[in-house]
mmCIF file of C-alpha atoms in Angstrom:
data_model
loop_
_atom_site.group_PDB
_atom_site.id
_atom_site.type_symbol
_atom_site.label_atom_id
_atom_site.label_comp_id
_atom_site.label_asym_id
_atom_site.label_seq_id
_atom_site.Cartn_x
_atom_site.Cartn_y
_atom_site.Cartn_z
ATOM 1 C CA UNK W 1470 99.625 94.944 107.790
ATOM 2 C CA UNK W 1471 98.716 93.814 104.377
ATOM 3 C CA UNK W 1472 101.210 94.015 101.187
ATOM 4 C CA UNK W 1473 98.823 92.240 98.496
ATOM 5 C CA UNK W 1474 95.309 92.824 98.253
ATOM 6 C CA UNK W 1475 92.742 91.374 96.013
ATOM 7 C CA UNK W 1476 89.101 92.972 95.427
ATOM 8 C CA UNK W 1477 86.337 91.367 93.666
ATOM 9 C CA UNK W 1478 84.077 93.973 91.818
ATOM 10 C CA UNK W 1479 80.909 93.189 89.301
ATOM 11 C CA UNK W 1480 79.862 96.784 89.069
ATOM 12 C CA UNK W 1481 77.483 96.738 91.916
ATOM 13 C CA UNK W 1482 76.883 99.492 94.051
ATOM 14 C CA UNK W 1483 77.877 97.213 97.037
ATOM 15 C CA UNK W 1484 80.986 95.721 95.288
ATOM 16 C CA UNK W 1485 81.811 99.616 94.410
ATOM 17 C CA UNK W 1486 81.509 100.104 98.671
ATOM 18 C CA UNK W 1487 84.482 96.982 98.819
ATOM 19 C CA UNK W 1488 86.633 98.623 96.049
ATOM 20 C CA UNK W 1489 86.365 101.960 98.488
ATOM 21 C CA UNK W 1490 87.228 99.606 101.250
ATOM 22 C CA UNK W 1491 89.932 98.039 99.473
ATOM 23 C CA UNK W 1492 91.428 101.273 98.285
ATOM 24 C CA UNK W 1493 91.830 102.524 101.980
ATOM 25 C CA UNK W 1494 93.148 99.428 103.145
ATOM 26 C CA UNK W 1495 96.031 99.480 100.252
ATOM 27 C CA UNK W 1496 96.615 103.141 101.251
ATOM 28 C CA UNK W 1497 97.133 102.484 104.832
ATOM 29 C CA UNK W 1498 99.164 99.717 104.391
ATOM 30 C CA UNK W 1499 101.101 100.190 101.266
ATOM 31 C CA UNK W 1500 99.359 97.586 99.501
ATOM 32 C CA UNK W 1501 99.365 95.993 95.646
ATOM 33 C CA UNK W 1502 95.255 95.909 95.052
ATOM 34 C CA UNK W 1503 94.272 93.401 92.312
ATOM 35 C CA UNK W 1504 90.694 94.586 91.078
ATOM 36 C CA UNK W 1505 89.066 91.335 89.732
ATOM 37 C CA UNK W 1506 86.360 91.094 87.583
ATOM 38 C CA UNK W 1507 84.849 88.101 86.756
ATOM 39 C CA UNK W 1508 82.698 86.654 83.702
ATOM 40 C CA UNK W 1509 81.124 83.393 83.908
ATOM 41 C CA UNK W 1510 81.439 80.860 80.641
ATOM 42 C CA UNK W 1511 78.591 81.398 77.976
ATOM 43 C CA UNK W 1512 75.930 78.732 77.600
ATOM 44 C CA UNK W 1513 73.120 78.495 75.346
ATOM 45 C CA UNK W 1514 70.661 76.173 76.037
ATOM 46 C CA UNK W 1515 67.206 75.565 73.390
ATOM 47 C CA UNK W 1516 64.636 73.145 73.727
ATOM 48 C CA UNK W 1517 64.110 71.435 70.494
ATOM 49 C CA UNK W 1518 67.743 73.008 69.262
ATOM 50 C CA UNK W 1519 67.482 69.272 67.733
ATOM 51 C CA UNK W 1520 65.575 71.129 64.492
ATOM 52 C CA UNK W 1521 66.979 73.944 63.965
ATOM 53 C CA UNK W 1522 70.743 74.614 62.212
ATOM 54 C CA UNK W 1523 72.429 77.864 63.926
ATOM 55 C CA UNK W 1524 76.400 78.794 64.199
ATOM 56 C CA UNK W 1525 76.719 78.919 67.859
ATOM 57 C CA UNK W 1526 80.247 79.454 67.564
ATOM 58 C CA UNK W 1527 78.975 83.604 66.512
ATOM 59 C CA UNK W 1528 76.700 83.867 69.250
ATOM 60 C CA UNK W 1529 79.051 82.232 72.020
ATOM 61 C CA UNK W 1530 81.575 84.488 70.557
ATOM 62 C CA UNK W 1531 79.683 87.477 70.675
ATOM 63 C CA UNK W 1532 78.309 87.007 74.164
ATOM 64 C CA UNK W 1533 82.405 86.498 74.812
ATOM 65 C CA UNK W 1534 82.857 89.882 73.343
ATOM 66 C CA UNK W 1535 79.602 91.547 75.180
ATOM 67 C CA UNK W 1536 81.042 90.365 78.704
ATOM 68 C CA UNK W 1537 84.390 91.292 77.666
ATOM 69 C CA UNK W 1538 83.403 94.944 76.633
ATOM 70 C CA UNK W 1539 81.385 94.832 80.450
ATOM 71 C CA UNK W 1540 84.524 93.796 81.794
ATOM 72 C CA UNK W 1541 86.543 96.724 80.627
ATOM 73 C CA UNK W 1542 83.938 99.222 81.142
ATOM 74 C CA UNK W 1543 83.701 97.415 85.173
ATOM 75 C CA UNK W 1544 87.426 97.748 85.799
ATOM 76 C CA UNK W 1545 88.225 101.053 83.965
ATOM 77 C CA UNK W 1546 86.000 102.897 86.889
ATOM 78 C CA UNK W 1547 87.729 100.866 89.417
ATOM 79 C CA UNK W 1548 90.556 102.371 87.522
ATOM 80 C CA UNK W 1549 88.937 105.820 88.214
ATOM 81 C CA UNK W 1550 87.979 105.441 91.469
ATOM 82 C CA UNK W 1551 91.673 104.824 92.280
ATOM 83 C CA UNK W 1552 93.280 107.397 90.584
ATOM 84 C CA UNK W 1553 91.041 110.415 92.461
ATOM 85 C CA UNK W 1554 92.613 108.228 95.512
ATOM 86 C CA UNK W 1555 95.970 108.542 94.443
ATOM 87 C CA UNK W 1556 95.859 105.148 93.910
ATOM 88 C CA UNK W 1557 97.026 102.773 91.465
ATOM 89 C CA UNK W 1558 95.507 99.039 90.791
ATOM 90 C CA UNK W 1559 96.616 96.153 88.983
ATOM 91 C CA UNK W 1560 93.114 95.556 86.978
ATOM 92 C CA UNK W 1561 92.287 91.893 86.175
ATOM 93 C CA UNK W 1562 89.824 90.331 84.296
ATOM 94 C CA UNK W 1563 88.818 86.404 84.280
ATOM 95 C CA UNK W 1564 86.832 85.125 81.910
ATOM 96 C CA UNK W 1565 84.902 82.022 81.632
ATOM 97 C CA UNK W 1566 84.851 81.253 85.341
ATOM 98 C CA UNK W 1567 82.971 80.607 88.818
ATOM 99 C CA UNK W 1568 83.664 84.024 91.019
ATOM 100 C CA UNK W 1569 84.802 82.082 93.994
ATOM 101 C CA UNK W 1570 87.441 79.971 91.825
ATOM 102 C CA UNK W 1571 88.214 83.106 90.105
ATOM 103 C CA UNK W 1572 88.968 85.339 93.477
ATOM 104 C CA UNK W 1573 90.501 82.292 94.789
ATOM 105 C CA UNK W 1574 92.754 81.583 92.424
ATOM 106 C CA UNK W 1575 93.760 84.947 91.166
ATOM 107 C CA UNK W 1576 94.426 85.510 95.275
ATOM 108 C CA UNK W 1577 96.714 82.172 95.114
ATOM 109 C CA UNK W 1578 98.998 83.224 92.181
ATOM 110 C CA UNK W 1579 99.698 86.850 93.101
ATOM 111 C CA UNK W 1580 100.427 85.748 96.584
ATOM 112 C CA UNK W 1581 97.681 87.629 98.389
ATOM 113 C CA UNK W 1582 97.319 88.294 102.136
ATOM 114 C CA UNK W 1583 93.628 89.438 101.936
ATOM 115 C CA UNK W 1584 90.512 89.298 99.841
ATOM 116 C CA UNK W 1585 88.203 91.780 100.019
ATOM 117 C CA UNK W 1586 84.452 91.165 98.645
ATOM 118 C CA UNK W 1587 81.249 92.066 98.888
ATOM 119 C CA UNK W 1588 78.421 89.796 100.309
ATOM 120 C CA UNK W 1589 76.101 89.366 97.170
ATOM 121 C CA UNK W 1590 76.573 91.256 93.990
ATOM 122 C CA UNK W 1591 74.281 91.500 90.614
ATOM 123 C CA UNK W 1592 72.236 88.968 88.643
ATOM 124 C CA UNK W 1593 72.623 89.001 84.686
ATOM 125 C CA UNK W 1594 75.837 89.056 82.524
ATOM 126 C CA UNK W 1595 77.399 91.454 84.913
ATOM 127 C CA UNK W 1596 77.199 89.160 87.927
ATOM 128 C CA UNK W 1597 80.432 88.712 90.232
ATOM 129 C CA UNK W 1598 79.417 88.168 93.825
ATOM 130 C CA UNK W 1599 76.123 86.645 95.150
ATOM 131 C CA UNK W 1600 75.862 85.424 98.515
ATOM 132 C CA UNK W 1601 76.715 82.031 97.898
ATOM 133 C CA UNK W 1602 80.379 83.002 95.868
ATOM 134 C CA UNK W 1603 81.004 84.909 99.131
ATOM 135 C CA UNK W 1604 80.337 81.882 101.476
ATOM 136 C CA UNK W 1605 82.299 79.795 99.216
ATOM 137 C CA UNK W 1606 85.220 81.903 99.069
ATOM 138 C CA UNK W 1607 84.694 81.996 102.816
ATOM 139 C CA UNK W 1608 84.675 78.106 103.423
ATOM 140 C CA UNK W 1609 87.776 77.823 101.098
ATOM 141 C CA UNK W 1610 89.725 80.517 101.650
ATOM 142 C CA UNK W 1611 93.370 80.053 103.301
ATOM 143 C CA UNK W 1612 93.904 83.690 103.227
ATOM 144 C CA UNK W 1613 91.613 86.351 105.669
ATOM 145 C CA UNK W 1614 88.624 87.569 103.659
ATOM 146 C CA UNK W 1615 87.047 90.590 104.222
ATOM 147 C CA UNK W 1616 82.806 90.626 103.671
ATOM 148 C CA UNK W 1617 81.515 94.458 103.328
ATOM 149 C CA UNK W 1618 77.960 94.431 103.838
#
């Protein structure tokens, strides 16, 4: 039914319940699953930053490095969660990014048939999925997409 699957995952309990999802469907089917992890782009934002002198290049670059690190630690247990399946995944990180551009995109260039989601995900640096990344992906989506609740 479906040869090329791609999963969204932040880490959340209910993104974890799409990665299970996922992983079944690829089973069944005989599917590549991309396992996407997204990190959006560091800001920093200071009232009265007009005063003061600071390298924001070091902080931006060590957020980078913090949501990187998140990243890794996100997909390696997707990693994990597939291999006590029998599974393998093709893990993928995007950094700097919008989830819904991210999915989207990453769904465009490895030619996928399906996305599979989950229909909000976490707040903080960890975030993936919230409601309104699913409805977007949902309203732009040329592909089926799959919402686990």
């Amino acid at each position: 039914m479906y040869t090329r699957i791609v999963v969204g995952i932040d880490g959340s309990e209910l993104a974890t319940k799409a990665l299970r999802h996922a992983l079944t469907l690829a089973k069944q089917s005989h599917a590549r699953l991309f396992v996407v992890t997204v990190t959006e782009p560091s800001v920093l934002i200071s009232p009265g930053a007009e005063m003061m002198a600071i390298n924001t290049g070091e902080l931006i670059a060590e957020l980078e490095a913090a949501k990187a690190s998140s990243a890794k630690a996100t997909l390696d247990e997707a990693q994990a969660l597939a291999k006590a399946d029998g599974l393998t995944i093709e893990p993928i990180h995007v950094p700097s990014s919008v989830a819904a551009d991210a999915l989207l995109d990453t769904a465009k260039a490895q030619g996928a048939d399906l996305i599979v989601m989950g229909s909000h995900g976490r707040r903080g640096l960890g975030r993936l999925l919230l409601g309104s990344q699913a409805a977007e992906v949902l309203a732009r989506s040329t592909i089926p997409v799959l919402v686990v609740k």
